[in-house]
Short mmCIF file of C-alpha atoms in Angstrom, two decimals:
data_model
loop_
_atom_site.label_atom_id
_atom_site.label_comp_id
_atom_site.label_asym_id
_atom_site.label_seq_id
_atom_site.Cartn_x
_atom_site.Cartn_y
_atom_site.Cartn_z
CA MET A 903 -20.96 -10.27 7.19
CA THR A 904 -19.42 -6.97 6.10
CA ARG A 905 -16.11 -7.28 4.26
CA HIS A 906 -13.38 -4.81 5.18
CA PHE A 907 -9.83 -4.25 3.90
CA LEU A 908 -7.59 -3.54 6.87
CA LYS A 909 -4.48 -5.51 5.90
CA ASP A 910 -3.18 -7.24 2.80
CA ASP A 911 -4.26 -10.77 3.70
CA ASP A 912 -7.85 -9.76 4.31
CA LEU A 913 -7.97 -10.93 0.67
CA THR A 914 -7.29 -14.44 -0.57
CA PRO A 915 -4.92 -14.83 -3.53
CA LYS A 916 -7.97 -15.36 -5.76
CA GLU A 917 -9.68 -12.22 -4.47
CA GLN A 918 -6.54 -10.16 -4.87
CA ALA A 919 -6.27 -11.34 -8.49
CA GLU A 920 -9.94 -10.44 -9.08
CA ILE A 921 -9.32 -6.89 -7.87
CA LEU A 922 -6.26 -6.52 -10.10
CA GLU A 923 -8.32 -7.67 -13.09
CA LEU A 924 -11.00 -5.12 -12.21
CA ALA A 925 -8.29 -2.47 -11.97
CA LEU A 926 -7.06 -3.25 -15.47
CA GLU A 927 -10.66 -3.03 -16.73
CA LEU A 928 -11.24 0.30 -15.01
CA LYS A 929 -7.96 1.72 -16.28
CA ALA A 930 -9.01 0.84 -19.82
CA ASN A 931 -12.55 2.21 -19.35
CA ARG A 932 -12.42 4.66 -16.47
CA PHE A 933 -16.17 5.26 -16.09
CA ALA A 934 -17.41 1.72 -16.80
CA HIS A 935 -18.86 1.11 -13.33
CA LYS A 936 -20.85 3.40 -11.03
CA PRO A 937 -21.44 1.54 -7.74
CA PHE A 938 -21.86 4.85 -5.89
CA ALA A 939 -24.41 6.29 -8.32
CA GLY A 940 -27.04 8.29 -6.54
CA PRO A 941 -24.69 9.86 -5.70
CA GLN A 942 -23.73 8.02 -2.54
CA THR A 943 -21.19 9.53 -0.16
CA VAL A 944 -17.91 7.88 0.86
CA ALA A 945 -16.11 9.15 3.98
CA VAL A 946 -12.34 9.63 3.60
CA ILE A 947 -10.71 10.38 6.96
CA PHE A 948 -7.16 11.73 7.35
CA ASP A 949 -5.13 11.67 10.55
CA LYS A 950 -1.94 12.12 8.48
CA THR A 951 -1.02 14.49 5.69
CA SER A 952 -1.44 13.09 2.19
CA THR A 953 -1.10 13.80 -1.52
CA ARG A 954 -1.53 10.53 -3.45
CA THR A 955 -4.08 9.00 -1.07
CA ARG A 956 -6.24 12.12 -0.96
CA VAL A 957 -6.20 12.72 -4.70
CA SER A 958 -6.65 9.10 -5.77
CA PHE A 959 -9.52 8.31 -3.41
CA ALA A 960 -11.37 11.58 -4.02
CA THR A 961 -11.01 11.21 -7.78
CA GLY A 962 -11.84 7.50 -7.70
CA ILE A 963 -15.01 7.97 -5.67
CA ALA A 964 -16.19 10.63 -8.13
CA ASP A 965 -15.33 8.35 -11.08
CA LEU A 966 -17.48 5.63 -9.48
CA GLY A 967 -20.47 7.97 -9.28
CA GLY A 968 -20.11 9.04 -5.67
CA VAL A 969 -19.22 12.06 -3.57
CA PRO A 970 -16.06 12.03 -1.44
CA LEU A 971 -16.52 13.46 2.05
CA ILE A 972 -13.00 14.46 3.14
CA ILE A 973 -12.68 14.62 6.92
CA ASP A 974 -9.51 15.91 8.57
CA SER A 975 -9.50 14.38 12.03
CA GLY A 976 -8.25 17.64 13.55
CA SER A 977 -11.58 19.26 12.67
CA SER A 978 -13.77 16.33 13.81
CA GLN A 979 -14.66 14.72 17.14
CA LEU A 980 -13.03 11.40 16.19
CA GLY A 981 -10.81 10.06 18.95
CA LYS A 982 -11.28 13.16 21.10
CA LYS A 983 -14.82 13.84 22.31
CA GLU A 984 -16.17 10.76 20.52
CA SER A 985 -14.86 7.20 20.44
CA VAL A 986 -13.92 5.39 17.24
CA ALA A 987 -16.80 2.96 17.81
CA ASP A 988 -19.38 5.73 18.17
CA THR A 989 -18.00 7.53 15.10
CA ALA A 990 -18.42 4.32 13.11
CA ARG A 991 -22.04 4.03 14.24
CA VAL A 992 -22.71 7.59 13.07
CA LEU A 993 -20.98 7.21 9.72
CA ASP A 994 -22.31 3.81 8.64
CA ARG A 995 -25.90 5.10 8.59
CA GLN A 996 -24.98 7.82 6.11
CA VAL A 997 -22.05 6.73 3.93
CA ALA A 998 -21.40 3.81 1.57
CA GLN A 999 -17.80 3.13 2.69
CA ILE A 1000 -15.27 4.49 5.19
CA ILE A 1001 -11.62 5.07 4.23
CA TRP A 1002 -9.15 6.00 6.97
CA ARG A 1003 -5.48 7.06 6.85
CA THR A 1004 -4.37 6.80 10.44
CA TYR A 1005 -1.75 5.65 12.94
CA SER A 1006 -3.12 2.75 14.97
CA GLN A 1007 -4.16 -0.52 13.36
CA ALA A 1008 -6.26 -1.12 16.48
CA GLY A 1009 -8.30 1.98 15.65
CA LEU A 1010 -9.10 0.62 12.20
CA GLU A 1011 -10.11 -2.70 13.70
CA GLU A 1012 -12.40 -0.91 16.16
CA MET A 1013 -13.94 1.10 13.33
CA ALA A 1014 -14.56 -2.04 11.28
CA ALA A 1015 -15.99 -3.95 14.25
CA ASN A 1016 -18.64 -1.26 14.67
CA SER A 1017 -19.40 -0.47 11.02
CA LYS A 1018 -22.00 -2.09 8.78
CA VAL A 1019 -20.27 -0.63 5.69
CA PRO A 1020 -16.78 -1.53 4.41
CA VAL A 1021 -13.81 0.09 6.12
CA ILE A 1022 -10.61 0.50 4.07
CA ASN A 1023 -7.13 1.02 5.52
CA SER A 1024 -5.55 3.70 3.34
CA LEU A 1025 -2.46 3.60 5.60
CA SER A 1026 -1.67 2.66 9.18
CA ASP A 1027 1.54 2.25 11.14
CA ASP A 1028 1.40 -1.51 10.50
CA TRP A 1029 0.13 -1.90 6.91
CA HIS A 1030 -0.23 -0.03 3.61
CA PRO A 1031 -2.38 -2.46 1.62
CA CYS A 1032 -3.81 -0.01 -0.93
CA GLN A 1033 -0.30 0.95 -2.01
CA LEU A 1034 0.49 -2.70 -2.65
CA LEU A 1035 -2.54 -3.15 -4.89
CA ALA A 1036 -1.19 -0.26 -6.98
CA ASP A 1037 2.30 -1.77 -7.01
CA LEU A 1038 1.01 -5.19 -8.05
CA LEU A 1039 -1.05 -3.57 -10.80
CA THR A 1040 2.10 -1.84 -12.07
CA ILE A 1041 3.97 -5.15 -12.01
CA ARG A 1042 1.12 -6.87 -13.88
CA GLU A 1043 1.23 -4.20 -16.56
CA GLU A 1044 4.99 -4.50 -16.94
CA PHE A 1045 5.39 -8.28 -16.94
CA GLY A 1046 1.89 -9.57 -17.74
CA LYS A 1047 1.87 -11.53 -14.48
CA THR A 1048 2.97 -11.48 -10.86
CA GLN A 1049 3.41 -15.18 -10.11
CA GLY A 1050 6.98 -16.43 -10.23
CA LEU A 1051 8.57 -12.97 -10.12
CA LYS A 1052 10.94 -11.73 -7.42
CA LEU A 1053 10.67 -8.41 -5.59
CA ALA A 1054 13.48 -6.95 -3.50
CA TYR A 1055 12.76 -4.33 -0.85
CA ILE A 1056 15.73 -2.31 0.43
CA GLY A 1057 16.10 -0.09 3.48
CA ASP A 1058 13.82 0.28 6.50
CA ALA A 1059 11.76 -2.92 6.50
CA ALA A 1060 10.48 -2.69 10.08
CA ASN A 1061 7.51 -0.64 8.94
CA ASN A 1062 4.16 -0.76 7.15
CA MET A 1063 5.73 -0.97 3.68
CA GLY A 1064 8.00 -3.85 4.65
CA ASN A 1065 5.03 -5.72 6.13
CA SER A 1066 2.76 -5.14 3.16
CA TYR A 1067 5.39 -6.01 0.56
CA LEU A 1068 6.00 -9.34 2.27
CA VAL A 1069 2.39 -10.41 2.61
CA ALA A 1070 0.81 -8.88 -0.51
CA CYS A 1071 3.54 -10.08 -2.87
CA ALA A 1072 3.40 -13.56 -1.34
CA LEU A 1073 -0.36 -13.58 -2.02
CA ALA A 1074 0.44 -12.64 -5.63
CA GLY A 1075 2.71 -15.67 -5.98
CA MET A 1076 5.96 -13.73 -5.82
CA SER A 1077 9.22 -14.29 -3.98
CA VAL A 1078 10.33 -11.43 -1.73
CA SER A 1079 13.83 -10.56 -0.52
CA ILE A 1080 14.39 -7.94 2.13
CA GLY A 1081 17.72 -6.07 2.41
CA ALA A 1082 17.76 -4.19 5.71
CA PRO A 1083 20.21 -3.47 8.52
CA ALA A 1084 19.89 -5.29 11.83
CA GLY A 1085 17.25 -3.65 13.95
CA PHE A 1086 15.28 -2.55 10.88
CA GLN A 1087 14.19 -5.94 9.59
CA PRO A 1088 10.55 -7.05 9.57
CA ALA A 1089 8.99 -8.71 12.59
CA ALA A 1090 9.42 -12.49 12.74
CA GLU A 1091 5.66 -13.09 12.76
CA VAL A 1092 5.20 -11.10 9.54
CA VAL A 1093 8.01 -13.02 7.84
CA ALA A 1094 6.49 -16.31 9.01
CA ARG A 1095 3.05 -15.29 7.65
CA ALA A 1096 4.57 -14.39 4.27
CA GLN A 1097 6.56 -17.64 4.16
CA ALA A 1098 3.43 -19.69 4.82
CA ILE A 1099 1.66 -18.00 1.91
CA ALA A 1100 4.66 -18.08 -0.46
CA GLN A 1101 5.16 -21.82 0.06
CA GLN A 1102 1.75 -22.42 -1.51
CA PHE A 1103 3.19 -21.06 -4.76
CA GLY A 1104 6.66 -22.59 -4.46
CA GLN A 1105 8.14 -19.14 -3.80
CA HIS A 1106 10.59 -17.91 -1.16
CA ILE A 1107 10.85 -15.20 1.49
CA GLU A 1108 14.38 -14.15 2.46
CA VAL A 1109 15.82 -11.49 4.76
CA PHE A 1110 19.39 -10.22 4.34
CA GLU A 1111 21.54 -7.49 5.83
CA ASP A 1112 23.44 -7.17 2.54
CA PRO A 1113 21.27 -5.28 -0.01
CA ALA A 1114 23.24 -6.79 -2.91
CA LEU A 1115 22.17 -10.30 -1.86
CA ALA A 1116 18.55 -9.20 -1.68
CA VAL A 1117 18.58 -7.56 -5.12
CA ALA A 1118 20.33 -10.42 -6.95
CA GLY A 1119 18.03 -11.73 -9.67
CA ALA A 1120 15.14 -9.43 -8.75
CA ASP A 1121 12.49 -8.40 -11.27
CA VAL A 1122 11.31 -5.50 -9.11
CA VAL A 1123 13.42 -3.35 -6.78
CA THR A 1124 11.69 -1.05 -4.33
CA THR A 1125 12.41 1.10 -1.30
CA ASP A 1126 10.80 3.67 0.98
CA THR A 1127 11.87 6.80 2.79
CA TRP A 1128 14.25 6.31 5.69
CA VAL A 1129 12.56 9.13 7.62
CA SER A 1130 8.81 8.60 7.81
CA MET A 1131 6.28 11.06 9.23
CA GLY A 1132 6.95 11.61 12.91
CA MET A 1133 10.62 10.60 12.64
CA GLU A 1134 12.04 13.94 11.51
CA ASP A 1135 14.07 14.33 14.71
CA GLU A 1136 15.86 11.07 13.89
CA LYS A 1137 16.91 12.08 10.37
CA GLU A 1138 20.64 12.51 11.00
CA LYS A 1139 20.86 9.25 12.96
CA ARG A 1140 18.89 7.33 10.36
CA VAL A 1141 20.90 8.60 7.41
CA LYS A 1142 24.02 7.19 9.10
CA LEU A 1143 22.35 3.89 9.95
CA PHE A 1144 21.18 3.36 6.37
CA ALA A 1145 24.46 4.28 4.68
CA GLY A 1146 25.03 1.65 1.99
CA TYR A 1147 21.31 1.03 1.44
CA THR A 1148 20.73 3.65 -1.25
CA VAL A 1149 19.25 2.12 -4.39
CA ASP A 1150 21.69 3.41 -7.01
CA SER A 1151 22.73 2.26 -10.48
CA ALA A 1152 25.32 -0.14 -9.09
CA LEU A 1153 22.72 -1.87 -6.92
CA MET A 1154 20.13 -1.96 -9.72
CA ALA A 1155 22.74 -3.62 -11.95
CA LYS A 1156 22.62 -6.66 -9.66
CA ALA A 1157 18.93 -7.18 -10.46
CA ASN A 1158 17.69 -8.71 -13.71
CA PRO A 1159 18.36 -6.51 -16.77
CA SER A 1160 14.60 -6.10 -17.26
CA ALA A 1161 14.01 -5.11 -13.63
CA ILE A 1162 11.87 -2.10 -12.77
CA PHE A 1163 12.12 0.29 -9.82
CA LEU A 1164 9.15 1.27 -7.64
CA HIS A 1165 8.76 3.76 -4.79
CA CYS A 1166 5.52 4.63 -2.98
CA LEU A 1167 6.59 8.32 -2.77
CA PRO A 1168 7.41 10.89 -1.60
CA ALA A 1169 11.01 10.09 -2.45
CA TYR A 1170 14.20 11.80 -1.31
CA ARG A 1171 16.83 11.74 -4.03
CA GLY A 1172 20.29 10.98 -2.71
CA TYR A 1173 19.01 9.18 0.38
CA GLU A 1174 17.02 5.96 -0.11
CA VAL A 1175 17.29 6.25 -3.91
CA ALA A 1176 19.73 7.91 -6.29
CA ALA A 1177 18.34 10.43 -8.76
CA GLU A 1178 19.63 8.41 -11.72
CA VAL A 1179 17.43 5.47 -10.64
CA LEU A 1180 14.33 7.41 -9.60
CA ASP A 1181 14.35 9.42 -12.83
CA GLY A 1182 15.88 6.69 -15.01
CA ALA A 1183 14.59 4.29 -17.64
CA GLN A 1184 13.85 1.48 -15.17
CA SER A 1185 11.67 3.65 -12.92
CA ARG A 1186 7.91 3.16 -13.04
CA ILE A 1187 7.07 5.49 -10.16
CA TRP A 1188 4.63 7.70 -12.09
CA ASP A 1189 2.70 4.72 -13.42
CA GLU A 1190 2.69 3.37 -9.87
CA ALA A 1191 1.34 6.66 -8.48
CA GLU A 1192 -1.43 6.77 -11.11
CA ASN A 1193 -2.29 3.16 -10.38
CA ARG A 1194 -3.34 4.10 -6.86
CA LEU A 1195 -6.44 5.52 -8.58
CA HIS A 1196 -7.28 2.43 -10.61
CA ALA A 1197 -6.45 -0.14 -7.93
CA GLN A 1198 -8.44 1.65 -5.24
CA LYS A 1199 -11.41 2.09 -7.55
CA ALA A 1200 -11.30 -1.64 -8.19
CA LEU A 1201 -11.13 -2.33 -4.46
CA MET A 1202 -14.10 -0.08 -3.70
CA LEU A 1203 -16.09 -1.63 -6.55
CA TRP A 1204 -15.22 -5.15 -5.41
CA LEU A 1205 -16.19 -4.40 -1.80
CA SER A 1206 -19.49 -2.88 -2.94
CA ARG A 1207 -20.31 -6.21 -4.59
CA GLN A 1208 -19.52 -8.23 -1.45
CA ASN A 1209 -21.77 -6.30 0.91
#
């Protein structure tokens, strides 16, 4: 049965840890493994604009001995003249893996259901699991572990980043606290899923409206843009709604003294994060951005060994 990576808990805690170990190995020896030697081709499909995803996957596929085939959906038949299922049937006869940055999680599931090669979710409206592998790798590098640490996520948590932080960090044996205004908190079913996983490790999942309560005692503080792609018309309204949820020095001071700050980027200084935090000594955002490369290479290598 073909293994895919469509959401964070498509991996077990053990499998997630294996991928993080592979990522550390590949970061230390970038060209150690060549699963796509041939070279084989890997399809990388974009329905949304991208910087980090495009660069890290294209570079990573080349590092692994393959050729990235970048497909912008606007210049393909996908979802217009041709169904997702039929596109999958065309691609899986020619490429080693399929990576898709898209909107609908249902589309990814349809692609995977009709593909004999691994399908990777490089971002959907519901989940951002590749970003979390990079974040967990950054946390591992900083603290030497993930288990027993606490991560606080501040701001808009009713989105893919909120969902993935809850589930992926729970799988890594971490506690997670969300600080988000009413109406922007994660769905109850996602919180329940994360709680069920976290309990296995004796960890906790908490949701607060007060960001200071969420950050208290945190080892990692993170946030995301308040105005995601497609929400530009709501910017003024959202800035007002999220007043008080900016991660600034005063909020970071409520975390542990050794706490680090993460952001998946792009970041907007003065909105979800203050410049003194984003550019300050506790920020690890550039390591985090680089780690997209190493974590995704590890994921692709791991999936190539399962199929």
